[in-house]
C-alpha positions as protocol buffer text, in pm:
chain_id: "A"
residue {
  index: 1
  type: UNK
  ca { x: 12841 y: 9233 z: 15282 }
}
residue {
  index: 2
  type: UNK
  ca { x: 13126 y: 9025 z: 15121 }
}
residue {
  index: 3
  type: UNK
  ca { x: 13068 y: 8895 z: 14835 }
}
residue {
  index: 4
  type: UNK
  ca { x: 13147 y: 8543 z: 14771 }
}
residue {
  index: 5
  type: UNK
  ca { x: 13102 y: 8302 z: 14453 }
}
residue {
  index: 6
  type: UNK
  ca { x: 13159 y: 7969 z: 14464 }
}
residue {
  index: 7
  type: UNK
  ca { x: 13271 y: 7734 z: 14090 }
}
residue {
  index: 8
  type: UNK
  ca { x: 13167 y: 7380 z: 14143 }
}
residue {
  index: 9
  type: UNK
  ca { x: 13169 y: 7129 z: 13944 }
}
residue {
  index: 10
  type: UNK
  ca { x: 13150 y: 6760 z: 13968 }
}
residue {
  index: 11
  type: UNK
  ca { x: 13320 y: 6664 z: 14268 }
}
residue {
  index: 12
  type: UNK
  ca { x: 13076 y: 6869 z: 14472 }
}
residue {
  index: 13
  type: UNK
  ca { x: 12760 y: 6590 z: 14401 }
}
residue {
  index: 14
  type: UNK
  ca { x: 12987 y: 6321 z: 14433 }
}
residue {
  index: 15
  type: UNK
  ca { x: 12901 y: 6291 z: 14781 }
}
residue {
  index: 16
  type: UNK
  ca { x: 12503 y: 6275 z: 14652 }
}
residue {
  index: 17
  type: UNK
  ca { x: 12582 y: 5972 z: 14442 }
}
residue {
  index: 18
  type: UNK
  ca { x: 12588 y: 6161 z: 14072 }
}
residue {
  index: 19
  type: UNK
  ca { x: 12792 y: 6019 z: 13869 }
}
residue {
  index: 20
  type: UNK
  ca { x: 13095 y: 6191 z: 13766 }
}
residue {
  index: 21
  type: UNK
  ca { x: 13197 y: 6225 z: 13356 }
}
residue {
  index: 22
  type: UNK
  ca { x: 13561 y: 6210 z: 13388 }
}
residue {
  index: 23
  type: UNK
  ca { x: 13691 y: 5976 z: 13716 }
}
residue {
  index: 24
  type: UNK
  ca { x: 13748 y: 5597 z: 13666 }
}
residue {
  index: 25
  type: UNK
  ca { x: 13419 y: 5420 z: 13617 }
}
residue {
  index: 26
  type: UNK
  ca { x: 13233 y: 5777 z: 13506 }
}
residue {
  index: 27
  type: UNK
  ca { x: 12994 y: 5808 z: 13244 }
}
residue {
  index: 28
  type: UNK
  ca { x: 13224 y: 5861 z: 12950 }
}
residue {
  index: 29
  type: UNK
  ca { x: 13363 y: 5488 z: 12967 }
}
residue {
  index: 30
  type: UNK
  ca { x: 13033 y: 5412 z: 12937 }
}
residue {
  index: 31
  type: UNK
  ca { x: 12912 y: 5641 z: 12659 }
}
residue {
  index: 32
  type: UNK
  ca { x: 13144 y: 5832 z: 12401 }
}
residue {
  index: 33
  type: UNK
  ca { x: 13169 y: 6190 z: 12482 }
}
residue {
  index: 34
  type: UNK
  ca { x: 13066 y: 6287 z: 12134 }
}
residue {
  index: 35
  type: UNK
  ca { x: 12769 y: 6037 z: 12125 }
}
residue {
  index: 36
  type: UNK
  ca { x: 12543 y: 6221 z: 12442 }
}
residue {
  index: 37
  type: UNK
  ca { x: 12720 y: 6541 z: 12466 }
}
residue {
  index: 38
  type: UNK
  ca { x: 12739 y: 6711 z: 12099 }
}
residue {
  index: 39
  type: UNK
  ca { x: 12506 y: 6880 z: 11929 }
}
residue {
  index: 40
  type: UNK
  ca { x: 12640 y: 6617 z: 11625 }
}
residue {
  index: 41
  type: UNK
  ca { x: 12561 y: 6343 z: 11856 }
}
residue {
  index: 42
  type: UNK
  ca { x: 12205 y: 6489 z: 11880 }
}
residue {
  index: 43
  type: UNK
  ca { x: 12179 y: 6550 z: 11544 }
}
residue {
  index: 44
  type: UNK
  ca { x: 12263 y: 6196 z: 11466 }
}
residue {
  index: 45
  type: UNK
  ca { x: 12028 y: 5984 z: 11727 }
}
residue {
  index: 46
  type: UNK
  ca { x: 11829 y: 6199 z: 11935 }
}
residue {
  index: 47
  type: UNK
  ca { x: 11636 y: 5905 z: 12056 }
}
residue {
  index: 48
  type: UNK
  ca { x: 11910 y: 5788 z: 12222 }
}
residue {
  index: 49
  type: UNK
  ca { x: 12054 y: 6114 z: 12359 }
}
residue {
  index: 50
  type: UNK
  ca { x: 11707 y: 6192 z: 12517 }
}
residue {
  index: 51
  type: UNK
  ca { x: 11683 y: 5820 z: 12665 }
}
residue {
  index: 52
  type: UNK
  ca { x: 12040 y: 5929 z: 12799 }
}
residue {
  index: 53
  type: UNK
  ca { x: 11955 y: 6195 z: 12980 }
}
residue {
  index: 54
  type: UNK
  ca { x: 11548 y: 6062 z: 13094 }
}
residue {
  index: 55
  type: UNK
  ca { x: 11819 y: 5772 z: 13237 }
}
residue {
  index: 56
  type: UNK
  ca { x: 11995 y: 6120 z: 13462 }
}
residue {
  index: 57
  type: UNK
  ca { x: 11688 y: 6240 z: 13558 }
}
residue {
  index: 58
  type: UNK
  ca { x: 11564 y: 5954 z: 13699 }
}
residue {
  index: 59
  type: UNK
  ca { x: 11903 y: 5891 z: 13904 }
}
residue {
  index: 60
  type: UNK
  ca { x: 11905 y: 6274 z: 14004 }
}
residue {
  index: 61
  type: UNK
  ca { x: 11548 y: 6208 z: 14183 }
}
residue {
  index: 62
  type: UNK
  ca { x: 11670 y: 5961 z: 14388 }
}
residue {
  index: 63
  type: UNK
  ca { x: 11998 y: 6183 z: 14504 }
}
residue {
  index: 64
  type: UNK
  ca { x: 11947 y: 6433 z: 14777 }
}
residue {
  index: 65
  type: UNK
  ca { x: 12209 y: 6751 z: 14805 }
}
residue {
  index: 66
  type: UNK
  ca { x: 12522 y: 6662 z: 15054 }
}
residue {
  index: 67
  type: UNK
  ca { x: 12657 y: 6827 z: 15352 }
}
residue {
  index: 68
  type: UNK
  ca { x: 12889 y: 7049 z: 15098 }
}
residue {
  index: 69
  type: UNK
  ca { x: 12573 y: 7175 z: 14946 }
}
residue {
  index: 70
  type: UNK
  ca { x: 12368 y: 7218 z: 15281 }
}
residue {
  index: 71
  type: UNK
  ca { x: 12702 y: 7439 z: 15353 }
}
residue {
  index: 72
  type: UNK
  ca { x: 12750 y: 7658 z: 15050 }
}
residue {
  index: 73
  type: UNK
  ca { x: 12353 y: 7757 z: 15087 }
}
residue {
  index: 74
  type: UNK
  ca { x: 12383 y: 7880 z: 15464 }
}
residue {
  index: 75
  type: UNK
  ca { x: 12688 y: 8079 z: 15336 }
}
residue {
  index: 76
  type: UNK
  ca { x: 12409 y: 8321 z: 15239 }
}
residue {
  index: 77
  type: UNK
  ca { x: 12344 y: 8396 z: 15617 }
}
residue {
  index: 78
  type: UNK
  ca { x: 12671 y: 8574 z: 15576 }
}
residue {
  index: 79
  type: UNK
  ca { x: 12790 y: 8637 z: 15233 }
}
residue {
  index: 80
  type: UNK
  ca { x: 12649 y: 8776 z: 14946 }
}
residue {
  index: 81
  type: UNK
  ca { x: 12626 y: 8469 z: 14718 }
}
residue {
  index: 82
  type: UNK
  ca { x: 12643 y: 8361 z: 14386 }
}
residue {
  index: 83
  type: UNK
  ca { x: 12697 y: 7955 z: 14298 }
}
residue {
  index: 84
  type: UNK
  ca { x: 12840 y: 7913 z: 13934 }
}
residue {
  index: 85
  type: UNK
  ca { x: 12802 y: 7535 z: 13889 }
}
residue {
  index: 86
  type: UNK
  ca { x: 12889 y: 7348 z: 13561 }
}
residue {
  index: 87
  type: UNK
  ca { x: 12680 y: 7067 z: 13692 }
}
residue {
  index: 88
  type: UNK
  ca { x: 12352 y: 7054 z: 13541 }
}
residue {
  index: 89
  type: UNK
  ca { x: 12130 y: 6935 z: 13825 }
}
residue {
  index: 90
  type: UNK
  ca { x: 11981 y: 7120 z: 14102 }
}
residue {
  index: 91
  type: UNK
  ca { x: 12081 y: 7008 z: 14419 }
}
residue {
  index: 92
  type: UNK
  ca { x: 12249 y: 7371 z: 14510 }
}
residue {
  index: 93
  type: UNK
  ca { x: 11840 y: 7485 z: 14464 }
}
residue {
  index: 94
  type: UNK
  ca { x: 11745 y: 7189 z: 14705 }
}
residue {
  index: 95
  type: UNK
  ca { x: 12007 y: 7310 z: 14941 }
}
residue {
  index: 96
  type: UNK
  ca { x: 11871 y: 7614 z: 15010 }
}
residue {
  index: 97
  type: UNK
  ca { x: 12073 y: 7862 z: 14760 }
}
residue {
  index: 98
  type: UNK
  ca { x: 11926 y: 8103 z: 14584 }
}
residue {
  index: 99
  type: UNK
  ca { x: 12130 y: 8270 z: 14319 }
}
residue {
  index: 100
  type: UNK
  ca { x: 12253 y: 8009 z: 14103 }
}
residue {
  index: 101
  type: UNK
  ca { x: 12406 y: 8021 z: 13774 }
}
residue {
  index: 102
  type: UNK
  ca { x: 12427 y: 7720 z: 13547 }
}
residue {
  index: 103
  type: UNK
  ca { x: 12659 y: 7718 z: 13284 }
}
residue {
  index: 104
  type: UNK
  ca { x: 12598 y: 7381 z: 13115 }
}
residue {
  index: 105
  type: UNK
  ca { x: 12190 y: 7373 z: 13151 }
}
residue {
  index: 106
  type: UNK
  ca { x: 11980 y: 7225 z: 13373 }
}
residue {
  index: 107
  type: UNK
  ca { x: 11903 y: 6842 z: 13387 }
}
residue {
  index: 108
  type: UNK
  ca { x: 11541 y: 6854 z: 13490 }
}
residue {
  index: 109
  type: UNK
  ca { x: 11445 y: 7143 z: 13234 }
}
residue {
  index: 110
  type: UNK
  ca { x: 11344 y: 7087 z: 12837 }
}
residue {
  index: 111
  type: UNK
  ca { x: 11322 y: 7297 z: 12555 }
}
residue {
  index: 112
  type: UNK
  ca { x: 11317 y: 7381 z: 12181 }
}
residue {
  index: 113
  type: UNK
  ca { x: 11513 y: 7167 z: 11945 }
}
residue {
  index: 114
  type: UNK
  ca { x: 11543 y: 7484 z: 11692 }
}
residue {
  index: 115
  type: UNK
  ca { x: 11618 y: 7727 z: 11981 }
}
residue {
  index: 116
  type: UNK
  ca { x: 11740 y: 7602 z: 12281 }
}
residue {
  index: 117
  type: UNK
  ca { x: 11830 y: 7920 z: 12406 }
}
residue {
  index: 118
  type: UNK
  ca { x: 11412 y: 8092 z: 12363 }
}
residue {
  index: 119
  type: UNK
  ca { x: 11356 y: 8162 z: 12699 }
}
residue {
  index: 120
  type: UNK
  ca { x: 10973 y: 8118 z: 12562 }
}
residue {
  index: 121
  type: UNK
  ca { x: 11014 y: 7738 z: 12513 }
}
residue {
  index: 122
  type: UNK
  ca { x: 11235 y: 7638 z: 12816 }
}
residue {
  index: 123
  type: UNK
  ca { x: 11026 y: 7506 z: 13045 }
}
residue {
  index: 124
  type: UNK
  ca { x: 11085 y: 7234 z: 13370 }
}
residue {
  index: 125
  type: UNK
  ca { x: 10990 y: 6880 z: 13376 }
}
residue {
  index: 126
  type: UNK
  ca { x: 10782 y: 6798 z: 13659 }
}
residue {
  index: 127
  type: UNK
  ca { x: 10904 y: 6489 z: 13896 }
}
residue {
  index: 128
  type: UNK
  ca { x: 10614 y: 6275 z: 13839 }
}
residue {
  index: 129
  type: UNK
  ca { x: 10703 y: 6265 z: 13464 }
}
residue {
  index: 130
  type: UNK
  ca { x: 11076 y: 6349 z: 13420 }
}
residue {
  index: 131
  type: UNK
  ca { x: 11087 y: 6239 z: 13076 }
}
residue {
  index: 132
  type: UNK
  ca { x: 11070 y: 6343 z: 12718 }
}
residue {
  index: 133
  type: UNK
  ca { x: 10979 y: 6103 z: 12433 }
}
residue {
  index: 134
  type: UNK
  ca { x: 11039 y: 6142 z: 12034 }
}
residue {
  index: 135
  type: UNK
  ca { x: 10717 y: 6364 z: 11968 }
}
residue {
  index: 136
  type: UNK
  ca { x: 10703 y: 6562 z: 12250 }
}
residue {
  index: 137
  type: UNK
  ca { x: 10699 y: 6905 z: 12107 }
}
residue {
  index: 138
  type: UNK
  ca { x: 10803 y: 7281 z: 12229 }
}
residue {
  index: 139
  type: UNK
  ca { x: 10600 y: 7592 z: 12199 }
}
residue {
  index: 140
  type: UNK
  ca { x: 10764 y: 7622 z: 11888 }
}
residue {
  index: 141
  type: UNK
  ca { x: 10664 y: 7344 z: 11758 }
}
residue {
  index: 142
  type: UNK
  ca { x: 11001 y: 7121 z: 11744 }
}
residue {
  index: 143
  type: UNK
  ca { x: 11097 y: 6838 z: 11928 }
}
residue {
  index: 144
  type: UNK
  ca { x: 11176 y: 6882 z: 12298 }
}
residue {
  index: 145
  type: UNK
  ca { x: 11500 y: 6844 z: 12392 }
}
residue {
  index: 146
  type: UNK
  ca { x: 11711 y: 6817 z: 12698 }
}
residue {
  index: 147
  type: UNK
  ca { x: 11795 y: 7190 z: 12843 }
}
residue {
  index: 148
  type: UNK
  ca { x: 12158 y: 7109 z: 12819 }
}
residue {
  index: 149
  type: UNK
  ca { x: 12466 y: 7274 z: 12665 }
}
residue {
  index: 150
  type: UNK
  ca { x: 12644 y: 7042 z: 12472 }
}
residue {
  index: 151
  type: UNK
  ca { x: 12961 y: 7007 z: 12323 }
}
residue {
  index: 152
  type: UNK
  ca { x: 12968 y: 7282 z: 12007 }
}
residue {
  index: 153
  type: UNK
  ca { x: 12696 y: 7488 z: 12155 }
}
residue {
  index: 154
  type: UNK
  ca { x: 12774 y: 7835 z: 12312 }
}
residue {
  index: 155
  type: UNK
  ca { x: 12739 y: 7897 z: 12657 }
}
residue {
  index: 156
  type: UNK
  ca { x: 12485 y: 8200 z: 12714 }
}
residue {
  index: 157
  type: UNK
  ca { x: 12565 y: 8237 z: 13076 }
}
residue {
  index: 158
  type: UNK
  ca { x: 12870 y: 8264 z: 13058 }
}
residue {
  index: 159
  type: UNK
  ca { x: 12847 y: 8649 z: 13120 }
}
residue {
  index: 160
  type: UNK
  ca { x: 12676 y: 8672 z: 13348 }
}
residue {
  index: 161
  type: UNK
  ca { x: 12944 y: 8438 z: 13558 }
}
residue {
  index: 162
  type: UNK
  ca { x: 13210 y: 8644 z: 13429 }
}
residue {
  index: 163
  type: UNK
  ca { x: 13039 y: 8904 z: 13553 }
}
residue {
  index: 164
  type: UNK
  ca { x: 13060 y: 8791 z: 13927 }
}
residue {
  index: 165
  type: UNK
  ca { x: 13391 y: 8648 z: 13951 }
}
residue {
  index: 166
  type: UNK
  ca { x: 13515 y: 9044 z: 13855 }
}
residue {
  index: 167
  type: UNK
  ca { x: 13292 y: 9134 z: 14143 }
}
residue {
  index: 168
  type: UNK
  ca { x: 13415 y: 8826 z: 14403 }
}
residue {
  index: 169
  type: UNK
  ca { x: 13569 y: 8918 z: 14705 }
}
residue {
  index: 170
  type: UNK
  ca { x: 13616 y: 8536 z: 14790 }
}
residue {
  index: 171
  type: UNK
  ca { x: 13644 y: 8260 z: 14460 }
}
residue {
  index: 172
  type: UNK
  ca { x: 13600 y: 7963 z: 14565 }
}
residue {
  index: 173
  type: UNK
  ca { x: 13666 y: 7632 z: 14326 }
}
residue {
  index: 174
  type: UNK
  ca { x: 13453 y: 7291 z: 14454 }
}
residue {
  index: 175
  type: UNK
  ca { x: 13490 y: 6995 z: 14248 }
}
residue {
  index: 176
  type: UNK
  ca { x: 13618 y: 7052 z: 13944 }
}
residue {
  index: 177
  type: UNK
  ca { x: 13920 y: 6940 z: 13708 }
}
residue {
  index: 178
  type: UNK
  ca { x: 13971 y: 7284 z: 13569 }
}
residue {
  index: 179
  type: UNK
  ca { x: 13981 y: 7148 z: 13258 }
}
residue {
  index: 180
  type: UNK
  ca { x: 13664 y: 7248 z: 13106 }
}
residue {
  index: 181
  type: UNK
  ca { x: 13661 y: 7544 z: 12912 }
}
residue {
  index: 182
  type: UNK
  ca { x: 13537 y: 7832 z: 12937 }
}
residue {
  index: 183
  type: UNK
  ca { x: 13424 y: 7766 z: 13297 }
}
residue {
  index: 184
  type: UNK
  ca { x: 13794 y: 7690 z: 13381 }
}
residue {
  index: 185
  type: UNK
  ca { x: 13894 y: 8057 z: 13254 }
}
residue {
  index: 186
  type: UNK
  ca { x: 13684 y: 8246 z: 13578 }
}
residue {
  index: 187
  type: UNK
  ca { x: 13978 y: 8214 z: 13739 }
}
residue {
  index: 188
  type: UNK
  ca { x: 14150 y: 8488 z: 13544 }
}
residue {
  index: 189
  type: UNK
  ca { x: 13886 y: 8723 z: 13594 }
}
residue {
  index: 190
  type: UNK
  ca { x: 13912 y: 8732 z: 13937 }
}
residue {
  index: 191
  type: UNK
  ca { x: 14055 y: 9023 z: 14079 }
}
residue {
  index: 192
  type: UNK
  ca { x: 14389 y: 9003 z: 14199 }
}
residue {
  index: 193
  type: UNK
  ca { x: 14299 y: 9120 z: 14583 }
}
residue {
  index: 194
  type: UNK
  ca { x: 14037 y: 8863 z: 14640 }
}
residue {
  index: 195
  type: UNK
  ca { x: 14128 y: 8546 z: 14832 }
}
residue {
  index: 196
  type: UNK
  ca { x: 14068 y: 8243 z: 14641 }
}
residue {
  index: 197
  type: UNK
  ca { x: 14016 y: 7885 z: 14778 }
}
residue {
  index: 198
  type: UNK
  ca { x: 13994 y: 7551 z: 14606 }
}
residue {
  index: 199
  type: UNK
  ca { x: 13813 y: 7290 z: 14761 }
}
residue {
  index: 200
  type: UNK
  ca { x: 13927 y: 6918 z: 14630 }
}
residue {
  index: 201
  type: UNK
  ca { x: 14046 y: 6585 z: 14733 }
}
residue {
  index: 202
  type: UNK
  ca { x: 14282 y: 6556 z: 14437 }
}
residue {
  index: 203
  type: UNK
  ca { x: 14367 y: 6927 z: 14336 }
}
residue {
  index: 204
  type: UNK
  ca { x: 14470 y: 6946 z: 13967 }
}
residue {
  index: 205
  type: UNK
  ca { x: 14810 y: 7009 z: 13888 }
}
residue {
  index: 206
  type: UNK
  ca { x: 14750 y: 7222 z: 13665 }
}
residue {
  index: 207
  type: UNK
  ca { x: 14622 y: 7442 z: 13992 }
}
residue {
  index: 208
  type: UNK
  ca { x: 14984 y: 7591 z: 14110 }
}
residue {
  index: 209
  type: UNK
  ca { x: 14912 y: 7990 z: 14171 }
}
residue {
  index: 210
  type: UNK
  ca { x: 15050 y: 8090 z: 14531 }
}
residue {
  index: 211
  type: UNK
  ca { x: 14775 y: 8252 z: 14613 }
}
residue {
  index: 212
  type: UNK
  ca { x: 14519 y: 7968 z: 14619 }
}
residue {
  index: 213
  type: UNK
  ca { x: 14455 y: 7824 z: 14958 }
}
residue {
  index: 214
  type: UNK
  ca { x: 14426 y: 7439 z: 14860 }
}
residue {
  index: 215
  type: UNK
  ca { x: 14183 y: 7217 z: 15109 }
}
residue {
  index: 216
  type: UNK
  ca { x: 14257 y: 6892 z: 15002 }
}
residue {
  index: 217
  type: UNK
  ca { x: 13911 y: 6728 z: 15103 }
}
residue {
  index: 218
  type: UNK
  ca { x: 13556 y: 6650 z: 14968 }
}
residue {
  index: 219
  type: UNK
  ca { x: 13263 y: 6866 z: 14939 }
}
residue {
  index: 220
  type: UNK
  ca { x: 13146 y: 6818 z: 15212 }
}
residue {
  index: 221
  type: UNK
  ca { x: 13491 y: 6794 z: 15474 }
}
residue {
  index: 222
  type: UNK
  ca { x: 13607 y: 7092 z: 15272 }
}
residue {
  index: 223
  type: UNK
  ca { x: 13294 y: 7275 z: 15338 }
}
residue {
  index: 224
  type: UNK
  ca { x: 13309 y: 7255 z: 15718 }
}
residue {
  index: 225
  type: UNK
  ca { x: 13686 y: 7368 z: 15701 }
}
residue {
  index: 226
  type: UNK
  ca { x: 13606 y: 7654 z: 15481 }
}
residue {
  index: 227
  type: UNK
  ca { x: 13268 y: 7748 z: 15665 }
}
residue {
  index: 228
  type: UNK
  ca { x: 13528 y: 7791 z: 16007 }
}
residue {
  index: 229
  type: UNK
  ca { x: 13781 y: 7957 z: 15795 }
}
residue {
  index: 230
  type: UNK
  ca { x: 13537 y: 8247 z: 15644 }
}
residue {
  index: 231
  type: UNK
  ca { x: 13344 y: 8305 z: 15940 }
}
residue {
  index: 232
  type: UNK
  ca { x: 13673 y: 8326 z: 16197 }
}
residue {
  index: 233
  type: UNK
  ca { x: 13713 y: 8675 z: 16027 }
}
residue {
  index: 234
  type: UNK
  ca { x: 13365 y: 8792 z: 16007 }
}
């Protein structure tokens, strides 16, 4: 079996209603990058970074995952699969995949303050009560914190993603600017004999190799064409 490993990033839960960080309109004209998404920014106010991201949760609960989703998950029906997302909620797990590998954290998980990375304090914020307030402690006794990796904090799965873009027969890129580093920097793992698609209504132009088949639509459009695509040659 083929194996095939999907990047996605923001554009791919556009179509659930997330709101994006870096489009016209997205959360950073509303809230300085370095305010909600730096460890300094934590450091300084964590009441308000942890109202910040309570204010995500509650707007991820009320977002379902979109046709793209629904349509990277039943690539496992033919494809070994691996989704590297550099979104932090979970709407590839509602979709159905199973092997997914977030590089910037996970919205709807918590952990320690002093070690965000201690598997032993990470633990997942149930629906009913997808909040954490000042005083809410980890097993280790700090203060909870979102399960997020922020800007200045190392990115522990990175590996691991590395890992499976060496081993892609099929990249595919959903979503994102390829901007973001070191997510955007897959791409030169990837062996040179694997096909590699991008997926993205406005591709960046930074995004000129040859080799990349460009499908100029949304998640979800793109999706469908890729879907007919992969499986014409199965």
């Amino acid at each position: 079996m083929k194996k095939l490993v999907f990047l996605t990033g923001a554009g791919m839960s556009a179509e659930s209603g997330i709101s994006t960080f870096r489009d016209a309109g997205g959360l950073w004209e509303k809230y300085p990058v370095q305010q909600v998404a730096s460890i300094e920014g934590y450091y300084r106010d964590p009441e308000l970074v942890i109202t910040f991201y309570n204010q995500r949760r509650k707007q991820l609960l009320e977002c379902l995952p979109n046709e793209g989703h629904r349509i990277v998950a039943e690539m496992e029906k033919w494809f070994d699969t691996t989704v590297v997302t550099q979104n932090i909620d979970n709407l590839h797990e509602k979709a159905g995949s199973s092997h997914v590998i977030h590089l910037h954290g996970e919205l709807m998980k918590a952990t320690s303050s002093r070690n965000p990375n201690d598997s032993r304090c990470i633990t997942t914020l149930p629906e009913e009560r997808p909040f954490i307030k000042i005083g809410d402690k980890a097993a280790d006794g700090s203060q909870l914190r979102p399960f997020i990796v922020w800007f200045g904090e190392s990115v522990p799965m990175m590996e691991p993603a590395i890992e499976k873009a060496m081993e892609a027969d099929i990249f595919v890129v959903i979503g994102t600017s390829l901007n973001v580093y070191p997510a955007a920097g897959l791409l030169n793992y990837v062996r040179p004999t694997a096909k590699l698609y991008l997926i993205d209504p406005k591709p960046a132009s930074a995004v000129s190799a040859s080799n990349i088949h460009i499908i100029k639509k949304g998640a979800g459009e793109g999706m469908k064409e890729l879907r007919q695509l992969l499986t014409e040659e199965i």
